[in-house]
Short mmCIF file of C-alpha atoms in Angstrom, two decimals:
data_model
loop_
_atom_site.label_atom_id
_atom_site.label_comp_id
_atom_site.label_asym_id
_atom_site.label_seq_id
_atom_site.Cartn_x
_atom_site.Cartn_y
_atom_site.Cartn_z
CA MET J 183 8.86 -1.64 -35.31
CA ASN J 184 11.16 -3.18 -32.75
CA LEU J 185 14.18 -1.66 -31.06
CA PHE J 186 16.74 -3.55 -33.18
CA ARG J 187 15.22 -2.25 -36.37
CA PHE J 188 15.04 1.32 -35.04
CA LEU J 189 18.63 1.29 -33.76
CA GLY J 190 19.70 -0.29 -37.04
CA ASP J 191 18.13 2.56 -38.99
CA LEU J 192 19.73 5.10 -36.67
CA SER J 193 23.17 3.59 -37.04
CA HIS J 194 22.71 3.53 -40.81
CA LEU J 195 21.80 7.21 -40.68
CA LEU J 196 24.73 7.91 -38.39
CA ALA J 197 27.11 6.23 -40.84
CA ILE J 198 25.82 8.24 -43.79
CA ILE J 199 25.95 11.57 -41.93
CA LEU J 200 29.35 10.79 -40.43
CA LEU J 201 30.79 10.32 -43.89
CA LEU J 202 29.17 13.49 -45.21
CA LEU J 203 30.47 15.52 -42.27
CA LYS J 204 33.95 14.06 -42.55
CA ILE J 205 34.20 15.05 -46.20
CA TRP J 206 32.63 18.45 -45.62
CA LYS J 207 34.71 19.42 -42.57
CA SER J 208 38.04 18.19 -43.93
CA ARG J 209 37.21 19.46 -47.45
CA SER J 210 38.60 16.14 -48.65
CA CYS J 211 37.41 12.72 -49.68
CA ALA J 212 40.82 11.06 -49.49
CA GLY J 213 40.53 7.40 -48.55
CA ILE J 214 36.86 7.19 -49.52
CA SER J 215 35.83 4.93 -52.36
CA GLY J 216 33.67 6.91 -54.78
CA LYS J 217 32.67 3.62 -56.36
CA SER J 218 31.12 2.30 -53.15
CA GLN J 219 29.26 5.57 -52.73
CA VAL J 220 27.89 5.42 -56.28
CA LEU J 221 26.77 1.84 -55.63
CA PHE J 222 24.95 2.95 -52.46
CA ALA J 223 23.24 5.74 -54.40
CA VAL J 224 22.12 3.13 -56.95
CA VAL J 225 20.95 0.87 -54.11
CA PHE J 226 18.79 3.56 -52.52
CA THR J 227 17.38 4.71 -55.85
CA ALA J 228 16.43 1.21 -56.97
CA ARG J 229 14.96 0.28 -53.60
CA TYR J 230 13.00 3.41 -52.76
CA LEU J 231 11.06 3.74 -56.02
CA ASP J 232 8.12 2.57 -53.91
CA LEU J 233 8.06 6.11 -52.52
CA PHE J 234 5.88 6.78 -55.55
CA THR J 235 3.67 3.72 -55.28
CA ASN J 236 3.35 2.83 -51.62
CA TYR J 237 2.91 4.91 -48.48
CA ILE J 238 4.04 3.10 -45.35
CA SER J 239 4.54 5.76 -42.69
CA LEU J 240 5.87 9.27 -42.24
CA TYR J 241 8.97 7.80 -40.60
CA ASN J 242 9.55 5.47 -43.53
CA THR J 243 9.13 8.21 -46.14
CA CYS J 244 11.35 10.71 -44.30
CA MET J 245 14.16 8.21 -43.77
CA LYS J 246 14.07 7.14 -47.41
CA VAL J 247 14.23 10.73 -48.64
CA VAL J 248 17.09 11.54 -46.25
CA TYR J 249 19.07 8.44 -47.26
CA ILE J 250 18.68 9.23 -50.95
CA ALA J 251 19.50 12.92 -50.53
CA CYS J 252 22.58 12.27 -48.37
CA SER J 253 23.84 9.56 -50.65
CA PHE J 254 23.60 11.71 -53.78
CA THR J 255 25.21 14.61 -51.93
CA THR J 256 28.14 12.37 -50.98
CA VAL J 257 28.59 11.27 -54.60
CA TRP J 258 28.49 14.91 -55.69
CA LEU J 259 31.09 15.91 -53.09
CA ILE J 260 33.42 13.14 -54.23
CA TYR J 261 33.08 13.48 -58.00
CA SER J 262 32.55 17.21 -58.28
CA LYS J 263 33.13 19.56 -55.37
CA PHE J 264 36.18 17.85 -53.85
CA LYS J 265 37.18 15.91 -56.95
CA ALA J 266 40.81 17.03 -56.61
CA THR J 267 41.14 15.14 -53.31
CA TYR J 268 39.59 11.92 -54.60
CA ASP J 269 42.01 8.98 -54.62
CA GLY J 270 40.91 7.60 -57.96
CA ASN J 271 44.05 5.58 -58.57
CA HIS J 272 43.48 3.59 -55.37
CA ASP J 273 39.79 3.12 -56.11
CA THR J 274 40.26 0.42 -58.70
CA PHE J 275 37.72 -2.23 -57.81
CA ARG J 276 35.87 -3.43 -60.92
CA VAL J 277 32.26 -2.63 -60.07
CA GLU J 278 30.91 -4.57 -63.04
CA PHE J 279 31.91 -7.72 -61.13
CA LEU J 280 29.34 -6.69 -58.52
CA VAL J 281 26.63 -5.04 -60.63
CA VAL J 282 26.32 -7.69 -63.35
CA PRO J 283 26.03 -10.80 -61.13
CA THR J 284 23.65 -9.10 -58.66
CA ALA J 285 21.48 -7.88 -61.55
CA ILE J 286 21.35 -11.39 -63.05
CA LEU J 287 20.59 -12.90 -59.65
CA ALA J 288 17.77 -10.38 -59.10
CA PHE J 289 16.16 -11.58 -62.33
CA LEU J 290 16.50 -15.22 -61.31
CA VAL J 291 15.72 -15.15 -57.59
CA ASN J 292 12.98 -12.73 -56.55
CA HIS J 293 9.61 -12.69 -54.82
CA ASP J 294 7.72 -11.52 -57.89
CA PHE J 295 8.72 -11.00 -61.51
CA THR J 296 7.67 -7.34 -61.78
CA PRO J 297 9.91 -4.34 -62.55
CA LEU J 298 9.66 -2.75 -59.09
CA GLU J 299 10.18 -6.03 -57.30
CA ILE J 300 13.19 -6.96 -59.44
CA LEU J 301 14.70 -3.54 -58.76
CA TRP J 302 14.05 -3.97 -55.03
CA THR J 303 15.72 -7.39 -55.11
CA PHE J 304 18.65 -6.02 -57.11
CA SER J 305 19.11 -3.28 -54.52
CA ILE J 306 19.17 -5.83 -51.70
CA TYR J 307 21.78 -7.99 -53.45
CA LEU J 308 23.86 -5.01 -54.51
CA GLU J 309 23.81 -3.46 -51.05
CA SER J 310 25.24 -6.63 -49.55
CA VAL J 311 28.42 -6.24 -51.64
CA ALA J 312 28.51 -2.47 -52.26
CA ILE J 313 31.10 -1.89 -49.56
CA LEU J 314 33.68 -4.11 -51.28
CA PRO J 315 35.30 -1.29 -53.31
CA GLN J 316 35.78 0.61 -50.03
CA LEU J 317 37.23 -2.40 -48.20
CA PHE J 318 39.41 -3.11 -51.22
CA MET J 319 40.69 0.47 -51.10
CA VAL J 320 41.50 0.18 -47.40
CA SER J 321 43.38 -3.06 -48.00
CA LYS J 322 45.22 -1.53 -50.95
CA THR J 323 46.43 1.55 -49.10
CA GLY J 324 46.88 -0.53 -45.93
CA GLU J 325 45.11 1.95 -43.68
CA ALA J 326 42.01 3.98 -43.01
CA GLU J 327 41.52 7.23 -41.20
CA THR J 328 39.86 6.80 -37.82
CA ILE J 329 36.71 8.58 -38.91
CA THR J 330 36.48 6.32 -41.98
CA SER J 331 36.75 3.36 -39.62
CA HIS J 332 33.88 4.75 -37.52
CA TYR J 333 31.84 5.10 -40.70
CA LEU J 334 32.49 1.50 -41.70
CA PHE J 335 31.75 0.30 -38.19
CA ALA J 336 28.39 2.12 -38.01
CA LEU J 337 27.50 0.70 -41.41
CA GLY J 338 28.35 -2.83 -40.26
CA VAL J 339 26.39 -2.38 -37.02
CA TYR J 340 23.35 -1.37 -39.04
CA ARG J 341 23.13 -4.68 -40.91
CA THR J 342 23.98 -6.68 -37.80
CA LEU J 343 21.10 -5.02 -35.91
CA TYR J 344 18.83 -5.82 -38.84
CA LEU J 345 19.71 -9.50 -38.42
CA PHE J 346 18.46 -9.30 -34.82
CA ASN J 347 15.39 -7.45 -36.08
CA TRP J 348 14.63 -10.35 -38.45
CA ILE J 349 15.05 -12.92 -35.69
CA TRP J 350 12.67 -10.83 -33.58
CA ARG J 351 10.12 -10.49 -36.38
CA TYR J 352 10.25 -14.18 -37.19
CA HIS J 353 9.74 -15.04 -33.55
CA PHE J 354 6.99 -12.55 -32.70
CA GLU J 355 5.31 -11.84 -36.03
CA GLY J 356 6.04 -14.99 -38.01
CA PHE J 357 7.46 -12.66 -40.65
CA PHE J 358 10.50 -13.45 -42.68
CA ASP J 359 11.88 -12.34 -46.01
CA LEU J 360 14.44 -14.90 -47.11
CA ILE J 361 16.02 -12.67 -49.77
CA ALA J 362 16.69 -9.88 -47.28
CA ILE J 363 17.92 -12.30 -44.64
CA VAL J 364 20.42 -14.18 -46.82
CA ALA J 365 21.74 -10.95 -48.37
CA GLY J 366 21.90 -9.35 -44.92
CA LEU J 367 23.92 -12.31 -43.63
CA VAL J 368 26.38 -12.02 -46.52
CA GLN J 369 26.66 -8.29 -45.90
CA THR J 370 27.32 -8.76 -42.19
CA VAL J 371 29.94 -11.46 -42.81
CA LEU J 372 31.84 -9.08 -45.12
CA TYR J 373 32.21 -6.70 -42.19
CA CYS J 374 33.42 -9.32 -39.70
CA ASP J 375 37.10 -9.01 -40.48
CA PHE J 376 36.78 -5.26 -40.27
CA PHE J 377 34.91 -5.48 -36.92
CA TYR J 378 37.84 -7.41 -35.54
CA LEU J 379 40.36 -4.79 -36.65
CA TYR J 380 38.12 -1.99 -35.42
CA ILE J 381 37.76 -3.43 -31.94
CA THR J 382 41.38 -4.45 -31.53
CA LYS J 383 42.89 -1.28 -32.99
CA VAL J 384 40.63 1.73 -33.47
CA LEU J 385 38.94 1.46 -30.08
CA LYS J 386 42.36 1.39 -28.46
CA GLY J 387 43.11 4.75 -30.02
CA LYS J 388 45.22 3.50 -32.88
CA LYS J 389 44.72 4.28 -36.51
CA LEU J 390 43.52 1.36 -38.51
CA SER J 391 46.46 0.01 -40.44
CA LEU J 392 46.85 -3.43 -41.87
CA PRO J 393 49.93 -5.57 -41.37
CA ALA J 394 52.16 -5.28 -44.44
CA GLN F 197 1.60 -13.10 -48.16
CA ASP F 198 0.96 -9.40 -48.71
CA THR F 199 3.57 -8.40 -46.16
CA ILE F 200 6.36 -9.82 -48.30
CA PHE F 201 5.63 -7.45 -51.16
CA THR F 202 5.12 -4.34 -49.06
CA HIS F 203 8.68 -3.75 -48.04
CA ASP F 204 8.24 -1.86 -44.81
CA GLU F 205 11.93 -1.91 -43.89
CA LEU F 206 14.59 0.49 -45.07
#
């Protein structure tokens, strides 16, 4: 495992925990898209079914379990514990527009036509677009709390670091996984606009708000 | 070829 990959995993973990802490401490999930969080829970579940079939390393297993546990906890906080604070009427992205095409694509373009592999592929495709309901919500309300911006930034950094990890692996190990790379590129591009806003506004101490 | 199907990344 190279440094990019490790830092990528850490920043992914940081994003997930940051969001959990934000909701827990403020006792509120205002401004957070429950739909994106459900999609991420689906992504982790579909991808990490190999926990039952394949042992890779202690690190790998622990991270997978933590990701899944945190992601389901977040969904539970939003839809149950702090349901009253959930901004459902601003969280209106139609998730079927993401789930259906990515599911079809996973059936058509995959490494191997087996149930686990199709689910893995589906999770990769879905992850690349799962943040859209959240970005849509930010654009609809025109702003995001600073901590939500940090969350989105850490999440974007994670996939960007993975891109460097793939360049590294291709160069030094001759390894590449085209499905992961293309989906990872799409995912990173979706964050670009947000990165720009984050650097020009949030880092200068301003709240992220979009021009009207 | 094996490496492709053992997804060792998260």
